[in-house]
Structure formats: structure tokens, C-alpha cells
PDB file of C-alpha atoms in Angstrom:
ATOM      1  CA  MET A   9       7.556  -2.590 -12.719  1.00  0.00           C
ATOM      2  CA  LYS A  10       8.847   0.696 -10.336  1.00  0.00           C
ATOM      3  CA  ASN A  11      11.377  -1.185  -8.846  1.00  0.00           C
ATOM      4  CA  SER A  12      12.105  -4.141 -11.128  1.00  0.00           C
ATOM      5  CA  LYS A  13      15.950  -2.652 -11.671  1.00  0.00           C
ATOM      6  CA  LYS A  14      16.355  -2.955  -8.310  1.00  0.00           C
ATOM      7  CA  ILE A  15      14.887  -6.337  -7.593  1.00  0.00           C
ATOM      8  CA  MET A  16      16.628  -8.296 -10.594  1.00  0.00           C
ATOM      9  CA  THR A  17      20.076  -6.677  -9.391  1.00  0.00           C
ATOM     10  CA  ALA A  18      19.392  -8.084  -5.675  1.00  0.00           C
ATOM     11  CA  LEU A  19      18.151 -11.102  -7.009  1.00  0.00           C
ATOM     12  CA  LEU A  20      21.292 -11.856  -8.954  1.00  0.00           C
ATOM     13  CA  ALA A  21      23.655 -10.670  -6.264  1.00  0.00           C
ATOM     14  CA  VAL A  22      21.392 -13.550  -3.895  1.00  0.00           C
ATOM     15  CA  SER A  23      22.368 -16.644  -6.380  1.00  0.00           C
ATOM     16  CA  VAL A  24      25.765 -15.908  -6.341  1.00  0.00           C
ATOM     17  CA  LEU A  25      25.993 -15.274  -2.597  1.00  0.00           C
ATOM     18  CA  ALA A  26      23.988 -18.540  -2.256  1.00  0.00           C
ATOM     19  CA  ALA A  27      25.925 -20.584  -4.360  1.00  0.00           C
ATOM     20  CA  CYS A  28      28.749 -19.493  -2.421  1.00  0.00           C
ATOM     21  CA  GLY A  29      26.942 -20.852   0.933  1.00  0.00           C
ATOM     22  CA  GLN A  30      26.227 -23.796  -0.384  1.00  0.00           C
ATOM     23  CA  LYS A  31      29.594 -24.973  -0.940  1.00  0.00           C
ATOM     24  CA  GLU A  32      30.350 -23.948   2.781  1.00  0.00           C
ATOM     25  CA  GLU A  33      27.740 -26.100   4.025  1.00  0.00           C
ATOM     26  CA  GLU A  34      28.416 -29.191   1.766  1.00  0.00           C
ATOM     27  CA  GLN A  35      31.869 -28.638   3.862  1.00  0.00           C
ATOM     28  CA  LYS A  36      29.900 -29.057   7.341  1.00  0.00           C
ATOM     29  CA  ALA A  37      29.473 -32.427   8.130  1.00  0.00           C
ATOM     30  CA  GLU A  38      28.216 -32.753  11.535  1.00  0.00           C
ATOM     31  CA  PRO A  39      24.584 -32.391  12.617  1.00  0.00           C
ATOM     32  CA  VAL A  40      24.039 -29.057  14.254  1.00  0.00           C
ATOM     33  CA  GLU A  41      21.510 -29.153  17.215  1.00  0.00           C
ATOM     34  CA  GLN A  42      18.152 -27.153  16.124  1.00  0.00           C
ATOM     35  CA  GLN A  43      17.094 -24.344  18.368  1.00  0.00           C
ATOM     36  CA  GLU A  44      14.378 -22.532  17.800  1.00  0.00           C
ATOM     37  CA  ALA A  45      15.184 -19.153  16.370  1.00  0.00           C
ATOM     38  CA  VAL A  46      13.007 -15.963  16.810  1.00  0.00           C
ATOM     39  CA  ILE A  47      14.003 -13.918  13.453  1.00  0.00           C
ATOM     40  CA  ASP A  48      14.009 -10.353  13.534  1.00  0.00           C
ATOM     41  CA  VAL A  49      12.967  -7.933  10.533  1.00  0.00           C
ATOM     42  CA  SER A  50      12.775  -4.870  12.414  1.00  0.00           C
ATOM     43  CA  ALA A  51      15.467  -3.353  10.089  1.00  0.00           C
ATOM     44  CA  GLU A  52      13.338  -4.943   6.914  1.00  0.00           C
ATOM     45  CA  ALA A  53      10.365  -3.530   8.494  1.00  0.00           C
ATOM     46  CA  GLU A  54      12.120   0.601   9.026  1.00  0.00           C
ATOM     47  CA  GLN A  55      13.622   0.170   5.826  1.00  0.00           C
ATOM     48  CA  PHE A  56       9.995  -0.375   4.372  1.00  0.00           C
ATOM     49  CA  LYS A  57       9.076   2.273   6.174  1.00  0.00           C
ATOM     50  CA  SER A  58      11.525   4.714   5.054  1.00  0.00           C
ATOM     51  CA  LEU A  59      10.184   4.131   1.245  1.00  0.00           C
ATOM     52  CA  LEU A  60       6.761   5.643   2.142  1.00  0.00           C
ATOM     53  CA  ALA A  61       7.726   8.231   4.198  1.00  0.00           C
ATOM     54  CA  GLY A  62       8.537  10.479   1.206  1.00  0.00           C
ATOM     55  CA  GLU A  63       4.448   9.999   0.191  1.00  0.00           C
ATOM     56  CA  MET A  64       2.877  11.663   3.225  1.00  0.00           C
ATOM     57  CA  ASP A  65       3.223  14.873   2.141  1.00  0.00           C
ATOM     58  CA  SER A  66       1.744  14.163  -0.699  1.00  0.00           C
ATOM     59  CA  PHE A  67      -0.678  12.378   0.889  1.00  0.00           C
ATOM     60  CA  VAL A  68      -1.830  15.029   3.038  1.00  0.00           C
ATOM     61  CA  THR A  69      -1.836  17.697   0.140  1.00  0.00           C
ATOM     62  CA  ASP A  70      -4.468  15.043  -1.594  1.00  0.00           C
ATOM     63  CA  THR A  71      -6.636  14.781   1.392  1.00  0.00           C
ATOM     64  CA  GLU A  72      -6.844  18.351   1.431  1.00  0.00           C
ATOM     65  CA  LEU A  73      -7.586  18.795  -2.101  1.00  0.00           C
ATOM     66  CA  LEU A  74     -10.376  15.835  -1.476  1.00  0.00           C
ATOM     67  CA  ALA A  75     -11.807  17.931   1.731  1.00  0.00           C
ATOM     68  CA  THR A  76     -11.655  21.345  -1.020  1.00  0.00           C
ATOM     69  CA  ALA A  77     -13.658  19.368  -3.733  1.00  0.00           C
ATOM     70  CA  ILE A  78     -16.792  18.466  -0.175  1.00  0.00           C
ATOM     71  CA  ASN A  79     -16.464  21.824   0.941  1.00  0.00           C
ATOM     72  CA  GLU A  80     -17.169  23.432  -2.161  1.00  0.00           C
ATOM     73  CA  GLY A  81     -20.201  20.870  -2.994  1.00  0.00           C
ATOM     74  CA  LYS A  82     -17.775  19.711  -5.905  1.00  0.00           C
ATOM     75  CA  LEU A  83     -19.612  16.259  -6.185  1.00  0.00           C
ATOM     76  CA  GLU A  84     -17.862  14.805  -9.500  1.00  0.00           C
ATOM     77  CA  ASP A  85     -14.621  15.753  -8.338  1.00  0.00           C
ATOM     78  CA  ALA A  86     -13.972  14.314  -4.829  1.00  0.00           C
ATOM     79  CA  GLN A  87     -15.695  11.005  -7.005  1.00  0.00           C
ATOM     80  CA  LYS A  88     -12.583  11.164  -8.973  1.00  0.00           C
ATOM     81  CA  LEU A  89      -9.998  11.815  -6.411  1.00  0.00           C
ATOM     82  CA  TYR A  90     -11.490   9.625  -4.159  1.00  0.00           C
ATOM     83  CA  PRO A  91      -9.695   6.505  -5.026  1.00  0.00           C
ATOM     84  CA  LEU A  92      -6.924   7.852  -5.545  1.00  0.00           C
ATOM     85  CA  VAL A  93      -6.088   9.749  -2.537  1.00  0.00           C
ATOM     86  CA  THR A  94      -7.039   6.157  -0.929  1.00  0.00           C
ATOM     87  CA  MET A  95      -4.099   4.843  -2.690  1.00  0.00           C
ATOM     88  CA  TYR A  96      -1.726   6.363  -0.112  1.00  0.00           C
ATOM     89  CA  TYR A  97      -3.604   4.475   2.830  1.00  0.00           C
ATOM     90  CA  GLU A  98      -3.727   1.497   0.545  1.00  0.00           C
ATOM     91  CA  ARG A  99       0.044   1.380   1.205  1.00  0.00           C
ATOM     92  CA  LEU A 100       0.413   2.268   4.244  1.00  0.00           C
ATOM     93  CA  GLN A 101      -1.386  -1.058   5.537  1.00  0.00           C
ATOM     94  CA  PRO A 102       1.203  -3.499   6.491  1.00  0.00           C
ATOM     95  CA  LEU A 103       2.256  -0.491   9.164  1.00  0.00           C
ATOM     96  CA  ALA A 104      -1.452  -0.145  10.156  1.00  0.00           C
ATOM     97  CA  PRO A 105      -1.030  -2.087  13.289  1.00  0.00           C
ATOM     98  CA  SER A 106       1.171   0.325  14.243  1.00  0.00           C
ATOM     99  CA  PHE A 107      -1.120   2.970  14.664  1.00  0.00           C
ATOM    100  CA  GLN A 108      -4.278   1.056  14.926  1.00  0.00           C
ATOM    101  CA  GLU A 109      -5.950   3.971  16.899  1.00  0.00           C
ATOM    102  CA  LEU A 110      -5.734   6.772  14.168  1.00  0.00           C
ATOM    103  CA  ASP A 111      -6.079   3.935  11.149  1.00  0.00           C
ATOM    104  CA  LYS A 112      -9.592   3.371  12.779  1.00  0.00           C
ATOM    105  CA  LYS A 113     -10.293   6.959  13.222  1.00  0.00           C
ATOM    106  CA  ILE A 114      -9.311   7.512   9.156  1.00  0.00           C
ATOM    107  CA  ASN A 115     -10.371   3.614   7.729  1.00  0.00           C
ATOM    108  CA  GLY A 116     -12.728   2.376  10.051  1.00  0.00           C
ATOM    109  CA  ASP A 117     -15.517  -0.292   8.396  1.00  0.00           C
ATOM    110  CA  ILE A 118     -18.591   1.008   7.979  1.00  0.00           C
ATOM    111  CA  VAL A 119     -21.639  -0.301   9.651  1.00  0.00           C
ATOM    112  CA  GLU A 120     -24.786  -0.803   7.887  1.00  0.00           C
ATOM    113  CA  GLY A 121     -27.193   1.644  10.183  1.00  0.00           C
ATOM    114  CA  LYS A 122     -24.684   3.072  12.313  1.00  0.00           C
ATOM    115  CA  GLU A 123     -23.265   5.042   9.330  1.00  0.00           C
ATOM    116  CA  THR A 124     -22.874   8.507  11.452  1.00  0.00           C
ATOM    117  CA  ASP A 125     -20.803   6.073  14.127  1.00  0.00           C
ATOM    118  CA  THR A 126     -17.757   6.308  11.451  1.00  0.00           C
ATOM    119  CA  THR A 127     -15.552   8.928  10.289  1.00  0.00           C
ATOM    120  CA  GLY A 128     -12.644   8.679   7.485  1.00  0.00           C
ATOM    121  CA  PHE A 129     -12.459   6.808   4.085  1.00  0.00           C
ATOM    122  CA  GLN A 130     -15.189   4.777   4.621  1.00  0.00           C
ATOM    123  CA  ARG A 131     -18.236   7.279   5.779  1.00  0.00           C
ATOM    124  CA  ILE A 132     -16.686   9.830   2.972  1.00  0.00           C
ATOM    125  CA  ALA A 133     -17.501   6.682   0.290  1.00  0.00           C
ATOM    126  CA  HIS A 134     -21.212   6.692   1.833  1.00  0.00           C
ATOM    127  CA  GLY A 135     -21.835   9.823   1.045  1.00  0.00           C
ATOM    128  CA  LEU A 136     -19.903  10.604  -2.108  1.00  0.00           C
ATOM    129  CA  PHE A 137     -21.365   6.881  -3.641  1.00  0.00           C
ATOM    130  CA  ASP A 138     -23.996   5.755  -2.090  1.00  0.00           C
ATOM    131  CA  GLU A 139     -26.149   9.315  -0.999  1.00  0.00           C
ATOM    132  CA  LYS A 140     -24.214  10.738  -4.077  1.00  0.00           C
ATOM    133  CA  LYS A 141     -23.654  13.947  -2.061  1.00  0.00           C
ATOM    134  CA  THR A 142     -21.275  16.635  -0.499  1.00  0.00           C
ATOM    135  CA  ALA A 143     -23.320  18.250   1.884  1.00  0.00           C
ATOM    136  CA  GLY A 144     -23.384  17.341   5.198  1.00  0.00           C
ATOM    137  CA  TYR A 145     -19.639  15.717   4.691  1.00  0.00           C
ATOM    138  CA  GLU A 146     -17.885  18.863   5.045  1.00  0.00           C
ATOM    139  CA  GLU A 147     -17.296  17.945   9.173  1.00  0.00           C
ATOM    140  CA  ILE A 148     -16.183  14.563   8.679  1.00  0.00           C
ATOM    141  CA  ALA A 149     -13.427  15.593   5.521  1.00  0.00           C
ATOM    142  CA  GLU A 150     -11.771  18.288   7.678  1.00  0.00           C
ATOM    143  CA  GLU A 151     -11.325  15.721  10.406  1.00  0.00           C
ATOM    144  CA  LEU A 152      -9.912  13.100   7.595  1.00  0.00           C
ATOM    145  CA  VAL A 153      -7.585  15.880   7.043  1.00  0.00           C
ATOM    146  CA  ALA A 154      -6.628  16.509  10.558  1.00  0.00           C
ATOM    147  CA  ASP A 155      -6.301  12.401  11.460  1.00  0.00           C
ATOM    148  CA  VAL A 156      -4.036  12.334   7.956  1.00  0.00           C
ATOM    149  CA  LYS A 157      -1.973  15.265   9.410  1.00  0.00           C
ATOM    150  CA  SER A 158      -1.479  13.310  12.872  1.00  0.00           C
ATOM    151  CA  LEU A 159      -0.180  10.104  11.224  1.00  0.00           C
ATOM    152  CA  GLN A 160       2.146  12.464   8.864  1.00  0.00           C
ATOM    153  CA  THR A 161       3.590  14.289  12.328  1.00  0.00           C
ATOM    154  CA  ASP A 162       3.885  10.787  14.199  1.00  0.00           C
ATOM    155  CA  PHE A 163       5.116   8.643  11.003  1.00  0.00           C
ATOM    156  CA  ALA A 164       8.865   9.670  11.846  1.00  0.00           C
ATOM    157  CA  THR A 165       7.987   8.265  15.819  1.00  0.00           C
ATOM    158  CA  ILE A 166       5.969   5.302  15.095  1.00  0.00           C
ATOM    159  CA  ASP A 167       7.648   2.034  16.672  1.00  0.00           C
ATOM    160  CA  VAL A 168       7.363  -0.770  13.556  1.00  0.00           C
ATOM    161  CA  SER A 169      10.294  -2.719  15.294  1.00  0.00           C
ATOM    162  CA  GLU A 170       7.554  -5.729  16.130  1.00  0.00           C
ATOM    163  CA  ILE A 171       5.742  -5.760  13.049  1.00  0.00           C
ATOM    164  CA  ASN A 172       6.532  -8.540  10.283  1.00  0.00           C
ATOM    165  CA  VAL A 173       5.563  -6.194   7.399  1.00  0.00           C
ATOM    166  CA  LEU A 174       5.668  -9.057   5.183  1.00  0.00           C
ATOM    167  CA  ALA A 175       3.679 -11.490   7.101  1.00  0.00           C
ATOM    168  CA  SER A 176       1.017  -8.223   7.261  1.00  0.00           C
ATOM    169  CA  ALA A 177       1.479  -7.913   3.138  1.00  0.00           C
ATOM    170  CA  VAL A 178       0.606 -11.295   3.314  1.00  0.00           C
ATOM    171  CA  THR A 179      -2.531 -10.996   5.268  1.00  0.00           C
ATOM    172  CA  MET A 180      -3.179  -7.670   3.301  1.00  0.00           C
ATOM    173  CA  PHE A 181      -3.505  -9.509  -0.063  1.00  0.00           C
ATOM    174  CA  GLN A 182      -5.500 -12.275   1.289  1.00  0.00           C
ATOM    175  CA  ASP A 183      -7.940  -9.787   2.602  1.00  0.00           C
ATOM    176  CA  MET A 184      -7.532  -8.193  -0.543  1.00  0.00           C
ATOM    177  CA  ALA A 185      -8.929 -11.824  -2.646  1.00  0.00           C
ATOM    178  CA  ASN A 186     -11.328 -13.201   0.223  1.00  0.00           C
ATOM    179  CA  ASN A 187     -13.152 -10.182   1.250  1.00  0.00           C
ATOM    180  CA  ARG A 188     -13.099  -7.243  -0.655  1.00  0.00           C
ATOM    181  CA  LEU A 189     -12.528  -8.260  -4.231  1.00  0.00           C
ATOM    182  CA  THR A 190     -15.816 -10.484  -3.872  1.00  0.00           C
ATOM    183  CA  SER A 191     -17.857  -8.169  -1.826  1.00  0.00           C
ATOM    184  CA  PRO A 192     -16.698  -5.010  -3.114  1.00  0.00           C
ATOM    185  CA  GLY A 193     -17.488  -1.433  -2.034  1.00  0.00           C
ATOM    186  CA  ILE A 194     -20.086   1.116  -3.591  1.00  0.00           C
ATOM    187  CA  ALA A 195     -16.951   3.371  -4.210  1.00  0.00           C
ATOM    188  CA  GLY A 196     -15.877   0.676  -6.805  1.00  0.00           C
ATOM    189  CA  ASN A 197     -12.242   1.369  -6.255  1.00  0.00           C
ATOM    190  CA  GLU A 198     -11.107  -1.680  -6.158  1.00  0.00           C
ATOM    191  CA  VAL A 199      -9.063  -2.009  -8.742  1.00  0.00           C
ATOM    192  CA  TYR A 200      -7.029   1.278  -7.021  1.00  0.00           C
ATOM    193  CA  ALA A 201      -6.549  -0.441  -4.133  1.00  0.00           C
ATOM    194  CA  VAL A 202      -4.993  -3.674  -6.172  1.00  0.00           C
ATOM    195  CA  LYS A 203      -1.794  -1.140  -7.328  1.00  0.00           C
ATOM    196  CA  ALA A 204      -1.431   0.429  -4.420  1.00  0.00           C
ATOM    197  CA  GLN A 205      -1.170  -2.961  -2.636  1.00  0.00           C
ATOM    198  CA  THR A 206       0.687  -4.175  -5.733  1.00  0.00           C
ATOM    199  CA  ASP A 207       2.902  -1.359  -5.450  1.00  0.00           C
ATOM    200  CA  VAL A 208       3.386  -2.692  -1.922  1.00  0.00           C
ATOM    201  CA  ALA A 209       4.918  -5.635  -2.980  1.00  0.00           C
ATOM    202  CA  GLU A 210       7.723  -4.227  -4.866  1.00  0.00           C
ATOM    203  CA  ASP A 211       8.586  -2.050  -2.443  1.00  0.00           C
ATOM    204  CA  LEU A 212       8.536  -5.192  -0.087  1.00  0.00           C
ATOM    205  CA  MET A 213      10.643  -7.661  -2.878  1.00  0.00           C
ATOM    206  CA  GLU A 214      13.090  -5.062  -2.581  1.00  0.00           C
ATOM    207  CA  VAL A 215      13.125  -4.523   0.554  1.00  0.00           C
ATOM    208  CA  PHE A 216      13.354  -8.135   1.549  1.00  0.00           C
ATOM    209  CA  VAL A 217      15.643  -9.806  -1.563  1.00  0.00           C
ATOM    210  CA  PRO A 218      18.513 -10.204   0.386  1.00  0.00           C
ATOM    211  CA  ARG A 219      16.339 -12.181   3.360  1.00  0.00           C
ATOM    212  CA  VAL A 220      14.671 -15.250   1.372  1.00  0.00           C
ATOM    213  CA  SER A 221      15.399 -17.785  -0.863  1.00  0.00           C
ATOM    214  CA  THR A 222      15.786 -17.102  -4.319  1.00  0.00           C
ATOM    215  CA  GLU A 223      13.533 -19.317  -5.536  1.00  0.00           C
ATOM    216  CA  SER A 224      10.762 -17.324  -3.303  1.00  0.00           C
ATOM    217  CA  ALA A 225      12.139 -14.344  -4.472  1.00  0.00           C
ATOM    218  CA  ASP A 226      12.165 -15.372  -8.387  1.00  0.00           C
ATOM    219  CA  ALA A 227       7.958 -17.003  -7.904  1.00  0.00           C
ATOM    220  CA  ALA A 228       7.023 -13.569  -6.069  1.00  0.00           C
ATOM    221  CA  LEU A 229       8.270 -11.877  -8.489  1.00  0.00           C
ATOM    222  CA  LYS A 230       6.109 -13.336 -11.193  1.00  0.00           C
ATOM    223  CA  ALA A 231       3.382 -13.403  -9.822  1.00  0.00           C
ATOM    224  CA  ILE A 232       3.626  -9.751  -9.135  1.00  0.00           C
ATOM    225  CA  THR A 233       3.946  -9.566 -12.719  1.00  0.00           C
ATOM    226  CA  LYS A 234       1.601 -10.725 -13.731  1.00  0.00           C
ATOM    227  CA  LEU A 235      -0.589  -8.748 -11.285  1.00  0.00           C
ATOM    228  CA  ASN A 236       0.731  -5.723 -12.594  1.00  0.00           C
ATOM    229  CA  ASP A 237       0.043  -6.737 -16.164  1.00  0.00           C
ATOM    230  CA  ILE A 238      -3.665  -7.175 -15.261  1.00  0.00           C
ATOM    231  CA  VAL A 239      -4.278  -3.926 -13.484  1.00  0.00           C
ATOM    232  CA  ALA A 240      -2.559  -2.388 -16.273  1.00  0.00           C
ATOM    233  CA  TYR A 241      -5.173  -3.592 -18.979  1.00  0.00           C
ATOM    234  CA  TYR A 242      -7.315  -1.767 -16.890  1.00  0.00           C
ATOM    235  CA  GLU A 243      -6.039   1.805 -17.013  1.00  0.00           C
ATOM    236  CA  VAL A 244      -8.141   4.274 -18.249  1.00  0.00           C
ATOM    237  CA  GLY A 245      -5.886   7.195 -17.602  1.00  0.00           C
ATOM    238  CA  LYS A 246      -3.011   8.339 -15.584  1.00  0.00           C
ATOM    239  CA  GLU A 247      -3.362   6.815 -12.565  1.00  0.00           C
ATOM    240  CA  ASP A 248      -7.321   6.107 -13.594  1.00  0.00           C
ATOM    241  CA  TYR A 249      -9.060   2.508 -13.876  1.00  0.00           C
ATOM    242  CA  VAL A 250     -12.125   1.136 -14.253  1.00  0.00           C
ATOM    243  CA  ASN A 251     -14.624   0.786 -12.029  1.00  0.00           C
ATOM    244  CA  TYR A 252     -15.116  -2.683 -10.500  1.00  0.00           C
ATOM    245  CA  ASN A 253     -18.611  -2.481 -10.145  1.00  0.00           C
ATOM    246  CA  LEU A 254     -17.977  -2.522 -13.690  1.00  0.00           C
ATOM    247  CA  PHE A 255     -16.494  -6.021 -14.251  1.00  0.00           C
ATOM    248  CA  THR A 256     -17.897  -9.580 -15.533  1.00  0.00           C
ATOM    249  CA  THR A 257     -17.314 -12.431 -13.402  1.00  0.00           C
ATOM    250  CA  LYS A 258     -14.802 -13.725 -15.850  1.00  0.00           C
ATOM    251  CA  GLN A 259     -13.196 -10.570 -14.763  1.00  0.00           C
ATOM    252  CA  GLU A 260     -13.502 -10.780 -11.175  1.00  0.00           C
ATOM    253  CA  GLN A 261     -11.679 -13.986 -10.854  1.00  0.00           C
ATOM    254  CA  GLU A 262      -8.912 -13.419 -12.811  1.00  0.00           C
ATOM    255  CA  LEU A 263      -8.357 -10.472 -10.890  1.00  0.00           C
ATOM    256  CA  ILE A 264      -9.035 -12.407  -7.913  1.00  0.00           C
ATOM    257  CA  THR A 265      -6.766 -15.309  -9.126  1.00  0.00           C
ATOM    258  CA  ALA A 266      -3.477 -13.027  -9.648  1.00  0.00           C
ATOM    259  CA  VAL A 267      -3.827 -11.830  -6.290  1.00  0.00           C
ATOM    260  CA  THR A 268      -4.026 -15.032  -4.589  1.00  0.00           C
ATOM    261  CA  ASN A 269      -1.203 -15.794  -6.520  1.00  0.00           C
ATOM    262  CA  VAL A 270       0.555 -13.019  -4.976  1.00  0.00           C
ATOM    263  CA  GLU A 271      -0.073 -13.402  -1.758  1.00  0.00           C
ATOM    264  CA  ALA A 272       0.625 -17.781  -2.200  1.00  0.00           C
ATOM    265  CA  ALA A 273       4.464 -16.005  -3.361  1.00  0.00           C
ATOM    266  CA  LEU A 274       4.906 -13.138  -0.238  1.00  0.00           C
ATOM    267  CA  GLN A 275       3.650 -16.275   1.727  1.00  0.00           C
ATOM    268  CA  GLN A 276       6.350 -18.123   0.610  1.00  0.00           C
ATOM    269  CA  MET A 277       9.074 -15.423   1.161  1.00  0.00           C
ATOM    270  CA  ASN A 278       8.094 -15.073   4.783  1.00  0.00           C
ATOM    271  CA  GLU A 279       8.615 -18.645   5.485  1.00  0.00           C
ATOM    272  CA  SER A 280      12.312 -18.521   3.537  1.00  0.00           C
ATOM    273  CA  ILE A 281      13.116 -15.780   5.987  1.00  0.00           C
ATOM    274  CA  LYS A 282      17.065 -16.540   7.153  1.00  0.00           C
TER     275      LYS A 282
END
């Protein structure tokens, strides 16, 4: 796990602080009037955004490589690049509510029978993996590059102050478990997506550990470690994973269960924010 040392150090520090806080609470016997408080997590959203900012240049560069492969008619190259490029966007999903217009253009859902109404990754997947061709998708690929560049340009000034990125991640994992892993897409890149989202969970652990209960953070760390172990089993090369459409029912259920456990653990963290 890329952030395991940082997370473990933060967990230890929080445990010590929690113990000190418990002693202080024991000295306060007087009841305190309950007041509904609005929990501000804007600083954590900004911290999470800063962790992703360093990937934007690579996101643009690799999207350009995908577009080049499509423009040159290199179907196999484009098919190999596609899941890797989409991983960048998977990691941005907790922030997606802050750039909804671009999100729709970059990763809008494709509707059967209305494929030409969609742009972005889903439209390209339709060409590469369903129609199995690059011809006719050159303009779509260039448009995707332009939209990703727009996101890169706007990224520093995107307002994330109203987003609870931890709650957004819970929704993201919920969608993965309940929808994407039960009705996989034609690209079969779901394991790539799970890996990218697990990276998100690790980043959020690093960001939120100081503000959540030690118990919930411990549970999340265990769930994330288990999911990482399962994903690693399906790695077939550096950053390459088995096509999800080749999974057996048993393998699918194992992955779904692990994703669901991370979702539940992150939800517990979110509920314990203080």
C-alpha cells in the first residue's frame, strides 16, 4: 500500500491523543447541551485535491497517447492504453461534483441506440471494444484530449469547499459494488477501476485519520489491505490486470464483497468525523 507507513504513523498519533482526551472527558461530569454542528471538511477536500494535482500532467500526456493510437489506427495499442488512462479519472471521482459539466463530457454514460450523443471515455470504449475499430473515433479522441486539458487548466481553481470527499468516496465504492461489478462494461476494465479507487481510499485514510475514530480507521485499513491483496492477485504485468469479463462468478463475488467492505469501513469513518 502506497501510504501504509504514513497511515500507521497517523493512527498511532491519534491513539495517543484519544487516550489523553479520554482522561480529560472523565474530569467533566457536567452535562453539555446538545447542539447540531456542521462539520467542516473543506480543508481535507483541499488536501485530497492537492494529492491529485500532481497527476494531471500525466493524465493529459497519456490521454494524448491514447488519441494518437486512435488517430494512427492502432487498435490493439489503443485497447491497452484505454484502461490505464481511465485510472486517472477514477481517482478524481470524489471531486467530480465540483466539475459536473466537464465530468459529463469526459465520462458521460452511453445510452444504447444513442451512442453518437455521447463523448469521452464511454464513447471511445464503444468504438474500441464493441465495434473494435478506431476509424471514425479520431474526432472523439481529440475532443477528449481537449476536455482533459480544460480540466487540467481549471483544476487549481476548482472549488471543493462544499464537498465531503469521504462521503463521495463511499458513494463511489457503493456504485462499484452494486452496479459496475454486477453489470461490467464492454472494456472489462473494472479491476483497473477498483485499483484506482483503492488508491483513493488510501489517500483519504491519510487525509482523514486525524479526524476520525481510531476504531473506524483501523477497520478501514484492514478492509483496504484485503482489497489490495485481491487486486494484486489479478495483476498480469506492471499496472495491467485481468479482464473482468473473464472472472468466474466466485471471483466476482469475492471482489464485490471486498469492495463492499471498504465502502462500509469508509462510511464508518465518515460517521465518526469530529
